[in-house]
XYZ file of C-alpha atoms in Angstrom:
654
model
C 129.225 62.653 91.721
C 129.288 62.840 96.052
C 130.088 66.846 96.817
C 132.556 67.173 99.848
C 131.761 69.171 102.781
C 133.293 72.846 103.311
C 133.480 72.011 107.286
C 137.656 71.505 107.170
C 137.762 75.327 106.415
C 134.006 76.372 108.125
C 135.502 75.129 111.138
C 138.261 76.965 111.577
C 136.055 80.236 111.795
C 134.302 79.043 114.004
C 136.075 80.161 116.922
C 136.544 84.116 115.683
C 133.007 84.741 114.805
C 129.635 85.110 117.914
C 127.027 81.722 117.310
C 129.347 79.693 116.101
C 126.730 76.962 117.271
C 124.131 77.938 114.024
C 126.057 76.951 111.664
C 127.462 73.330 112.907
C 124.469 71.247 112.041
C 122.903 67.494 114.133
C 120.500 68.888 115.083
C 116.872 66.738 116.786
C 115.398 66.100 113.458
C 117.757 66.760 110.937
C 117.733 64.660 108.235
C 121.268 64.005 105.876
C 120.602 61.634 102.516
C 123.531 59.849 100.486
C 124.621 61.966 98.113
C 124.936 60.230 95.495
C 121.415 57.936 96.718
C 118.566 60.995 95.200
C 118.120 62.210 92.039
C 116.962 65.412 92.730
C 118.727 67.540 95.232
C 117.371 70.998 97.326
C 118.331 73.743 99.541
C 116.459 74.884 101.430
C 116.481 79.217 103.028
C 114.327 80.995 104.847
C 116.455 83.887 103.703
C 117.649 85.247 107.658
C 119.188 84.294 110.972
C 119.173 80.989 112.395
C 117.281 82.030 115.660
C 114.609 82.993 113.003
C 114.599 81.118 110.267
C 115.069 77.714 111.870
C 111.640 77.088 113.405
C 110.093 78.766 110.093
C 106.840 76.593 109.620
C 107.065 76.768 105.612
C 110.613 75.773 105.558
C 110.235 72.393 107.895
C 107.112 71.472 106.749
C 109.271 70.780 102.730
C 111.982 70.282 104.477
C 109.613 66.482 105.985
C 108.372 66.630 102.699
C 110.786 66.101 100.614
C 113.166 64.004 102.490
C 110.073 61.247 102.584
C 110.900 61.112 99.338
C 113.318 58.181 98.733
C 115.183 59.373 95.752
C 115.496 63.443 96.718
C 117.889 64.817 99.434
C 116.729 67.840 101.037
C 118.985 70.674 103.011
C 119.385 73.708 105.071
C 120.588 77.057 104.404
C 120.357 80.205 106.409
C 121.846 83.840 106.187
C 125.103 83.902 107.568
C 126.075 87.288 109.913
C 127.615 89.628 109.077
C 131.350 88.768 111.029
C 130.774 85.509 109.658
C 130.592 86.275 106.028
C 133.622 88.481 106.216
C 135.637 86.023 107.193
C 134.157 83.467 104.229
C 134.869 85.993 101.771
C 138.163 86.162 102.337
C 138.754 82.604 103.223
C 137.379 81.095 100.137
C 134.344 79.166 101.996
C 131.294 79.075 100.083
C 127.610 79.526 101.271
C 126.168 76.119 103.371
C 123.719 73.629 104.018
C 123.831 72.706 107.337
C 123.531 69.024 107.659
C 125.806 68.058 105.682
C 128.051 71.202 104.652
C 127.768 70.931 100.896
C 127.933 73.617 99.710
C 124.548 75.442 98.151
C 126.204 76.096 94.408
C 125.660 71.892 94.331
C 122.598 71.612 94.509
C 119.668 71.389 91.953
C 116.902 73.662 92.580
C 117.646 76.615 95.670
C 114.150 77.245 97.573
C 114.368 80.598 99.055
C 111.066 80.822 101.164
C 109.880 84.935 101.848
C 108.269 85.335 104.759
C 108.905 89.610 104.216
C 111.006 91.442 101.587
C 112.843 92.736 103.531
C 114.667 89.404 103.281
C 115.705 90.516 99.211
C 119.376 91.873 100.388
C 119.785 89.060 102.674
C 119.509 86.250 99.361
C 121.549 88.658 97.848
C 123.964 87.600 99.596
C 123.324 84.171 99.738
C 123.548 84.027 96.348
C 127.143 85.838 95.814
C 128.468 83.662 98.783
C 126.935 80.452 96.596
C 128.844 81.410 93.657
C 125.445 81.868 91.656
C 125.431 84.603 89.919
C 122.832 87.802 91.015
C 120.968 88.141 87.329
C 119.183 84.650 86.287
C 120.415 85.711 82.902
C 123.628 85.293 83.609
C 123.085 81.739 84.889
C 123.899 78.031 83.082
C 123.183 74.450 83.360
C 126.167 74.470 87.446
C 123.713 76.413 88.967
C 121.069 74.993 90.824
C 117.488 76.814 89.722
C 116.525 79.569 92.043
C 112.796 78.894 93.670
C 110.881 81.719 95.311
C 107.889 80.685 97.667
C 105.788 82.232 100.556
C 103.921 85.537 100.580
C 106.112 87.888 99.545
C 105.636 85.836 96.812
C 102.351 86.937 95.611
C 104.517 89.971 94.122
C 107.668 88.677 92.938
C 108.620 91.183 90.017
C 110.694 93.546 92.566
C 113.595 90.256 92.578
C 112.997 89.734 89.351
C 115.740 89.895 87.727
C 117.334 87.887 90.982
C 115.118 84.512 90.610
C 114.192 81.972 87.752
C 111.788 81.152 89.227
C 107.691 81.367 91.498
C 105.422 79.422 93.421
C 102.129 81.603 94.699
C 100.291 79.743 97.567
C 100.936 76.494 99.166
C 104.263 74.276 98.543
C 104.078 70.889 99.722
C 102.250 69.539 96.343
C 104.012 72.007 94.674
C 107.739 70.251 95.669
C 107.580 67.418 94.821
C 104.810 68.265 91.260
C 108.954 70.547 90.004
C 111.208 67.644 91.617
C 109.298 65.564 89.381
C 110.076 68.257 86.493
C 113.533 68.130 87.139
C 113.176 64.495 87.968
C 111.791 63.703 84.618
C 114.383 66.315 82.644
C 117.371 64.803 83.873
C 116.406 60.887 83.096
C 115.801 62.528 79.665
C 119.075 64.043 79.468
C 118.226 67.206 80.792
C 117.463 68.400 77.109
C 117.761 72.190 75.853
C 118.819 73.038 79.518
C 117.961 75.467 81.275
C 116.133 77.054 80.013
C 113.509 73.260 78.583
C 113.250 73.434 82.034
C 112.866 76.279 83.290
C 110.025 76.548 80.420
C 109.062 72.499 81.170
C 108.058 74.354 84.615
C 106.221 77.058 82.984
C 104.430 74.970 81.565
C 102.709 73.333 84.660
C 100.596 76.985 84.439
C 101.775 77.724 89.188
C 105.342 78.314 87.957
C 106.128 82.035 87.493
C 109.266 82.327 85.314
C 110.173 85.793 84.923
C 112.573 86.078 82.153
C 109.649 84.392 79.797
C 108.033 87.519 80.418
C 108.144 91.016 78.865
C 106.417 94.682 81.009
C 106.026 97.692 79.495
C 105.167 101.373 80.362
C 103.746 104.171 79.966
C 105.963 107.789 79.781
C 104.256 107.894 82.932
C 105.471 105.281 84.348
C 103.131 103.103 84.971
C 102.673 99.249 82.748
C 100.896 99.177 79.752
C 100.916 94.904 80.131
C 103.045 92.694 81.863
C 102.160 90.054 78.367
C 104.487 86.010 77.888
C 107.509 86.818 74.743
C 106.478 82.388 74.529
C 104.119 81.254 72.670
C 104.046 78.193 75.247
C 103.628 80.069 78.546
C 100.556 80.640 79.946
C 99.331 84.618 80.343
C 98.735 84.140 83.902
C 99.736 82.044 86.215
C 97.674 81.138 89.348
C 98.430 80.235 93.399
C 98.815 76.300 94.554
C 96.006 75.338 97.556
C 95.853 72.046 99.455
C 92.458 70.420 100.312
C 92.553 68.538 102.787
C 95.296 69.953 105.423
C 94.303 66.289 107.045
C 97.031 64.361 104.580
C 99.570 66.546 104.905
C 99.255 66.019 108.558
C 103.163 67.627 108.988
C 105.716 68.400 110.636
C 105.477 65.213 112.095
C 109.089 64.936 113.942
C 109.571 68.594 114.534
C 113.818 70.225 114.138
C 114.897 71.141 117.780
C 117.962 73.451 117.664
C 120.670 73.623 119.112
C 121.449 77.472 119.541
C 117.848 78.851 121.038
C 116.254 80.329 118.831
C 113.201 82.837 118.612
C 110.178 80.174 118.640
C 111.038 76.827 120.712
C 107.408 74.737 121.007
C 105.786 72.497 119.158
C 103.435 74.237 116.327
C 101.126 72.722 114.575
C 98.377 75.000 111.879
C 94.610 73.858 112.951
C 93.744 75.468 110.054
C 94.588 77.666 106.992
C 93.024 80.385 105.299
C 90.707 82.851 106.754
C 87.104 84.824 105.248
C 86.909 87.628 108.118
C 87.683 90.056 104.972
C 90.178 92.960 106.761
C 90.821 94.756 104.336
C 95.115 95.019 104.602
C 95.595 91.586 106.137
C 97.141 89.997 102.348
C 97.860 86.430 104.794
C 93.808 86.775 105.039
C 93.089 87.316 101.860
C 95.641 84.780 99.769
C 95.467 81.948 101.608
C 91.341 82.030 101.159
C 89.698 79.789 101.256
C 89.300 77.528 104.749
C 90.738 74.664 105.248
C 90.359 73.248 108.765
C 92.930 70.885 110.201
C 90.093 67.839 112.001
C 90.384 67.516 115.703
C 91.459 64.639 115.470
C 94.561 64.493 113.676
C 95.849 67.747 115.477
C 95.673 65.286 118.449
C 97.434 63.342 116.737
C 100.345 65.346 115.245
C 100.658 66.400 118.782
C 101.182 63.313 120.237
C 103.465 62.159 118.278
C 105.477 66.064 117.911
C 106.116 66.546 121.766
C 106.622 62.164 121.978
C 109.634 63.123 118.933
C 110.881 67.245 120.445
C 110.388 66.956 123.960
C 109.496 70.338 123.537
C 106.771 71.716 126.849
C 104.590 74.186 124.664
C 101.942 73.431 121.788
C 101.223 75.722 119.266
C 98.355 75.697 118.156
C 98.460 78.129 114.577
C 96.710 80.221 112.199
C 95.824 83.168 111.169
C 92.604 83.370 113.790
C 92.795 79.995 115.826
C 90.077 81.220 117.962
C 88.159 81.111 114.951
C 88.381 76.435 114.014
C 84.951 75.401 114.487
C 86.250 72.686 117.013
C 88.877 74.937 118.944
C 86.823 74.919 122.251
C 86.876 70.500 121.903
C 90.286 71.313 120.209
C 91.634 73.722 123.909
C 89.537 71.167 127.068
C 90.865 67.495 124.912
C 94.583 68.737 125.059
C 94.847 70.231 128.359
C 93.013 67.375 129.892
C 95.827 64.824 127.612
C 98.330 67.300 129.583
C 97.395 68.171 133.031
C 100.160 67.139 134.913
C 102.756 67.522 133.313
C 104.710 70.777 132.121
C 103.262 71.119 128.923
C 101.476 74.317 128.333
C 98.884 75.526 125.662
C 99.440 78.794 123.106
C 97.028 79.861 120.482
C 99.487 82.475 119.350
C 96.975 84.473 116.893
C 93.574 85.170 118.734
C 90.126 87.420 117.693
C 89.151 89.879 120.519
C 85.711 88.648 119.923
C 87.196 84.707 119.070
C 88.397 84.612 123.152
C 86.015 84.102 125.683
C 86.491 82.132 129.935
C 86.417 78.585 128.854
C 89.107 78.936 126.610
C 91.264 81.269 129.212
C 90.860 78.321 131.717
C 91.714 76.264 129.460
C 94.826 77.083 128.419
C 95.406 77.852 132.257
C 94.141 74.759 132.973
C 98.269 73.342 133.954
C 99.386 75.973 134.892
C 100.714 77.657 132.918
C 100.144 80.952 131.470
C 101.568 81.487 127.871
C 101.780 85.088 126.737
C 97.877 86.454 124.838
C 98.291 88.578 121.938
C 94.577 90.803 120.458
C 94.719 92.582 118.265
C 92.472 95.671 118.212
C 94.552 97.086 114.608
C 93.005 100.325 115.060
C 91.947 102.420 117.729
C 89.080 103.955 116.900
C 85.660 102.430 116.228
C 85.509 104.531 112.703
C 88.943 103.216 111.118
C 88.214 99.997 112.514
C 85.856 99.728 109.909
C 87.065 101.310 107.588
C 89.906 97.730 107.647
C 87.139 95.268 107.833
C 88.262 95.040 112.419
C 84.747 93.809 113.554
C 85.176 94.479 117.094
C 83.885 96.985 119.946
C 85.626 99.211 122.138
C 83.188 96.159 124.369
C 84.565 94.034 122.939
C 88.089 94.324 123.665
C 87.816 95.479 127.952
C 85.061 92.441 128.049
C 88.540 90.250 126.809
C 90.972 91.499 128.861
C 89.580 91.707 131.352
C 88.233 88.054 131.292
C 92.119 87.922 130.716
C 92.616 89.394 133.481
C 90.041 87.456 135.754
C 91.370 83.896 134.497
C 94.667 84.914 137.069
C 97.013 86.787 132.757
C 98.108 90.048 134.619
C 100.173 91.504 130.903
C 98.198 90.687 127.697
C 99.949 92.149 124.872
C 97.407 94.440 122.150
C 98.751 95.383 119.138
C 97.841 98.433 116.591
C 98.365 100.457 112.999
C 99.432 102.505 112.489
C 99.598 104.910 108.960
C 95.398 102.894 107.916
C 93.365 104.390 105.584
C 92.129 108.211 106.252
C 93.416 107.582 109.545
C 93.980 111.063 111.294
C 95.533 111.868 114.487
C 93.004 111.717 116.696
C 92.882 108.039 115.581
C 96.122 107.324 116.448
C 94.567 108.756 120.307
C 92.457 106.847 120.809
C 94.147 103.700 121.380
C 95.441 106.062 124.471
C 92.024 105.863 125.799
C 91.464 101.878 125.319
C 94.983 100.840 126.909
C 93.739 103.518 130.274
C 90.657 102.132 129.749
C 91.966 98.171 130.361
C 93.648 99.105 133.113
C 91.415 100.848 134.915
C 88.957 97.255 133.922
C 91.065 94.892 135.231
C 91.786 97.150 137.860
C 88.285 97.158 139.094
C 87.736 93.201 138.066
C 90.686 91.823 139.813
C 90.990 94.311 143.195
C 94.416 94.011 141.989
C 96.623 97.144 140.618
C 99.492 93.969 139.247
C 98.200 93.708 135.542
C 100.100 95.304 132.955
C 99.135 96.835 128.765
C 101.554 96.687 125.978
C 100.742 98.569 123.302
C 102.495 98.146 119.804
C 102.896 99.472 117.036
C 102.896 98.313 113.893
C 103.440 100.956 110.911
C 100.603 100.330 107.745
C 101.872 98.457 104.495
C 99.419 98.052 101.664
C 99.917 94.707 100.667
C 99.209 93.572 97.403
C 95.909 90.939 97.049
C 94.439 93.452 99.508
C 91.583 95.913 98.640
C 94.171 98.436 100.005
C 96.930 97.946 96.948
C 95.618 100.815 95.732
C 95.930 103.448 98.826
C 99.010 105.784 99.148
C 100.775 105.726 102.016
C 102.198 108.533 105.251
C 105.499 109.669 105.273
C 107.153 108.825 107.972
C 107.139 112.127 109.369
C 102.911 111.710 110.123
C 103.478 108.707 110.830
C 106.703 108.814 113.435
C 104.790 112.491 114.458
C 101.328 110.757 115.464
C 103.501 107.707 117.428
C 104.920 110.517 119.685
C 101.389 111.854 120.330
C 99.778 109.268 120.984
C 102.523 108.158 123.601
C 102.323 111.870 124.941
C 99.175 110.463 125.020
C 99.726 106.619 126.853
C 101.376 109.528 129.979
C 99.396 112.109 130.862
C 97.506 109.940 132.963
C 100.322 108.486 135.007
C 97.769 106.535 136.801
C 97.460 104.658 134.060
C 100.103 105.226 131.723
C 102.266 103.347 134.932
C 100.864 99.771 133.450
C 101.524 100.476 130.087
C 104.315 99.316 128.386
C 104.566 101.725 124.733
C 106.546 100.491 121.878
C 106.538 101.169 118.189
C 108.145 100.739 114.491
C 108.823 104.197 113.128
C 107.217 105.289 110.037
C 110.722 104.809 108.379
C 111.459 100.383 107.536
C 107.578 100.537 106.357
C 108.032 102.631 103.479
C 110.446 100.903 102.245
C 108.712 97.918 103.240
C 105.769 99.783 100.882
C 108.482 100.691 97.278
C 108.898 96.166 97.946
C 106.174 95.293 98.610
C 103.608 97.169 95.443
C 106.895 96.903 93.155
C 108.057 96.303 90.074
C 110.734 94.883 88.348
C 112.166 98.113 88.654
C 113.112 98.035 91.930
C 115.307 94.993 92.257
C 117.563 97.856 90.834
C 117.002 99.328 94.024
C 118.021 96.441 95.739
C 120.750 95.938 93.883
C 122.533 98.906 95.137
C 121.283 98.920 98.548
C 122.504 95.216 98.698
C 126.299 95.945 97.459
C 126.199 99.153 99.474
C 126.535 96.859 101.873
C 122.456 95.951 103.457
C 122.334 93.405 104.561
C 120.026 92.051 107.995
C 116.916 94.060 107.099
C 114.494 92.899 109.401
C 116.634 94.240 112.070
C 116.258 97.911 113.838
C 119.312 97.882 114.463
C 121.204 96.671 110.179
C 117.464 98.651 108.510
C 119.326 102.138 107.344
C 116.544 103.640 105.554
C 118.821 106.879 104.375
C 120.922 103.736 102.684
C 117.628 103.212 100.709
C 116.621 106.860 99.786
C 119.952 107.150 98.408
C 119.528 104.247 96.575
C 116.151 104.996 94.957
C 117.691 108.057 94.916
C 120.111 106.880 92.130
C 118.629 104.416 90.309
C 114.715 105.539 90.029
C 114.923 108.179 87.974
C 116.895 107.648 84.963
C 113.808 104.958 84.654
C 111.099 108.183 85.383
C 109.909 107.277 88.504
C 110.666 108.487 92.047
C 110.356 106.853 95.440
C 107.082 108.299 97.018
C 105.585 107.409 93.220
C 105.577 103.317 94.720
C 105.116 104.085 98.198
C 103.096 107.857 98.777
C 100.625 107.197 95.351
C 97.401 106.150 95.279
C 96.645 103.814 92.611
C 93.069 104.451 90.630
C 90.638 101.883 89.167
C 92.147 100.475 85.823
C 95.756 101.010 86.462
C 98.399 97.760 85.522
C 98.706 96.681 89.215
C 102.796 94.194 89.567
C 100.949 91.883 89.549
C 97.984 91.422 87.891
C 99.452 87.838 85.432
C 99.810 86.507 88.672
C 96.141 85.180 89.856
C 95.894 84.376 94.289
C 92.087 83.454 93.157
C 90.191 87.288 94.272
C 88.412 88.939 91.778
C 90.380 92.342 90.944
C 86.517 94.126 90.390
C 86.143 92.614 94.236
C 88.832 93.551 95.582
C 87.764 97.916 93.788
C 84.183 97.535 95.053
C 85.566 96.228 98.957
C 88.809 98.937 98.820
C 85.243 101.484 98.066
C 83.344 99.617 100.359
C 85.978 100.524 103.721
C 85.799 104.693 102.552
C 82.488 104.542 103.856
C 83.264 102.246 106.663
C 81.031 99.227 105.157
C 81.757 95.952 106.608
C 81.317 93.130 105.600
C 80.897 89.226 107.054
C 82.582 86.809 107.081
C 82.139 84.974 104.774
C 82.395 81.765 106.792
C 79.124 82.150 108.289
C 76.925 83.743 105.692
C 75.679 83.958 102.226
C 79.213 84.470 99.958
C 79.860 87.998 98.263
C 81.598 86.693 95.643
C 85.484 87.658 96.191
C 86.211 84.623 93.245
C 88.633 82.118 95.453
C 85.868 79.855 95.850
C 85.280 79.359 92.071
C 88.989 79.864 89.979
C 89.994 76.607 93.087
C 86.180 74.880 91.905
C 86.442 74.085 95.864
C 84.284 75.344 99.166
C 84.630 76.188 102.083
C 86.007 73.645 104.510
C 84.795 73.974 107.578
C 83.361 71.582 110.631
C 82.731 70.626 113.372
C 83.586 66.751 112.679
C 81.443 66.067 115.326
C 84.481 63.995 116.559
C 86.771 64.450 119.815
C 89.944 63.986 121.136
C 89.700 62.143 123.714
C 89.658 59.403 125.579
C 93.332 59.053 124.810
C 95.186 57.918 127.510
C 96.369 61.250 129.729
C 99.453 61.656 129.974
C 100.420 61.350 133.879
C 102.020 63.980 136.289
C 104.890 63.500 134.130
C 105.735 63.417 130.709
C 107.915 60.777 128.718
C 109.861 60.984 126.163
C 111.873 58.828 125.711
C 113.049 58.639 122.169
C 113.703 62.668 123.001
C 115.679 62.363 125.511
C 118.250 59.574 124.238
C 119.170 61.518 121.104
C 120.224 64.661 122.955
C 122.302 61.445 124.959
């Protein structure tokens, strides 16, 4: 039975709000299918505004993978701004998809991809607007199954009350497996209702269903154990790993936004996973092992993606793009392919010690230079050893001088504040480093027209990393160090005026720490914050630290814990962590040993190029690191020539 569009009701509201175009749909690449032709229907979401959510690579990939199935329909929905939320509540308009403006509650599965925990309050808004009960136990067969994914899903315990299931790891094959289970359950006549469907998902051992697990606590507030409450669900749930990226060359038909978004480029993921071993980096730990996409597949994806979309920038994405074993040939091949056109290449994430003159020249070959960001992370040599960021001051100076000498006039340097064992002096060393960068750049180029921007983020200990046991610094300590750093940068006015300074204060980081390492008791805090108006907590203009502090003070003491217990407290080796029953492939004993090694400044090598150091991933995934080189080249490909013609994109835009 077809589901009616809510657009007639929505359309009346659009003249009364800001940025109405983000709610109308109709983008190039969007897919609208007949409702009745589909057996399984997905609503996919990135719980943020359209301008942030649309470019999200994960959602775009799953959107294509699902819509390629003939009997599957996938549409997208995003968080609406508070101005539209108020009108939707007043006029009775439910949460809707942007393709066909169908109500989200009509779908079989509501999939939400979390890159950050600060999107949790937006999830509650979306559920509430959709008419889906916030508490998963209050839902019945009329409501979609709410499935969480993304990096934050590696500890879904703080939102365990609000979701029905979570998928750890890669989604390409997981969404097809979930689809097959839903399809079969419906074909069987939906036996056992919602509970039976969730049980079938849990039996895969790679879909976590929180309601089938009980948490017991010790008198001091720590977790005693997390155990299944049914005999037919696994004790541990394992992450999904898509091994052959060449078999999944998505997105093939990228979404081209109608409204302005944070990224407007064709992005191709050139490899997945990282073995550099930065101890703070959850993404690097949970996405192991390394899996490279071949140079020929990357070339074909870029060709087809640009022809379809009309984008003028190609982003070669990964956690450290310059670490691809064939990055030099890849960049030179693409640069030669599109020489003389308006297409530019960018490496959004580049390690200091992987950037070189050849790479700089290829990235700048057509005259357009996209931004360069390098991440030393720590200001002093000592703290960089603690975090296993094996970059020396000489590496950084040499790399930045290479960029300046090849025509770049601005680079961005990213650091963190609040790292384990950090002192005031470690942070003040950032000022010296920035001064040295400007000094060396001026000397190498003979020009004073160079700048660098120092950007500081607060450290947040993340699950499944060696720092998962670490304490956080209170916000007042972080803010003191940030103020001192600003003074130190500006102490030399001649150099300081060439240095931009951007920072995030310690308050949002502390709340992110609460959410990233929290357990099920934190769900009451999230709900309290949302009920008192919390929305878009990832946006500084909407975030209220006091609202989170007040909510934590109101609900946590009766549960025997408080905000500091979750954030500024160091855990011991044998404490049961809220995510211990969720298997990222990493051995917990190895993570603990790496945490102990960090305290002595011991540096762990990159296991891509050295013998295995037994982190546990490869045996648990029954695989090994996949690296090149393939020995193939992108060329000979037919050069595009003086102008890049994209007839399909031009035609579609009218």
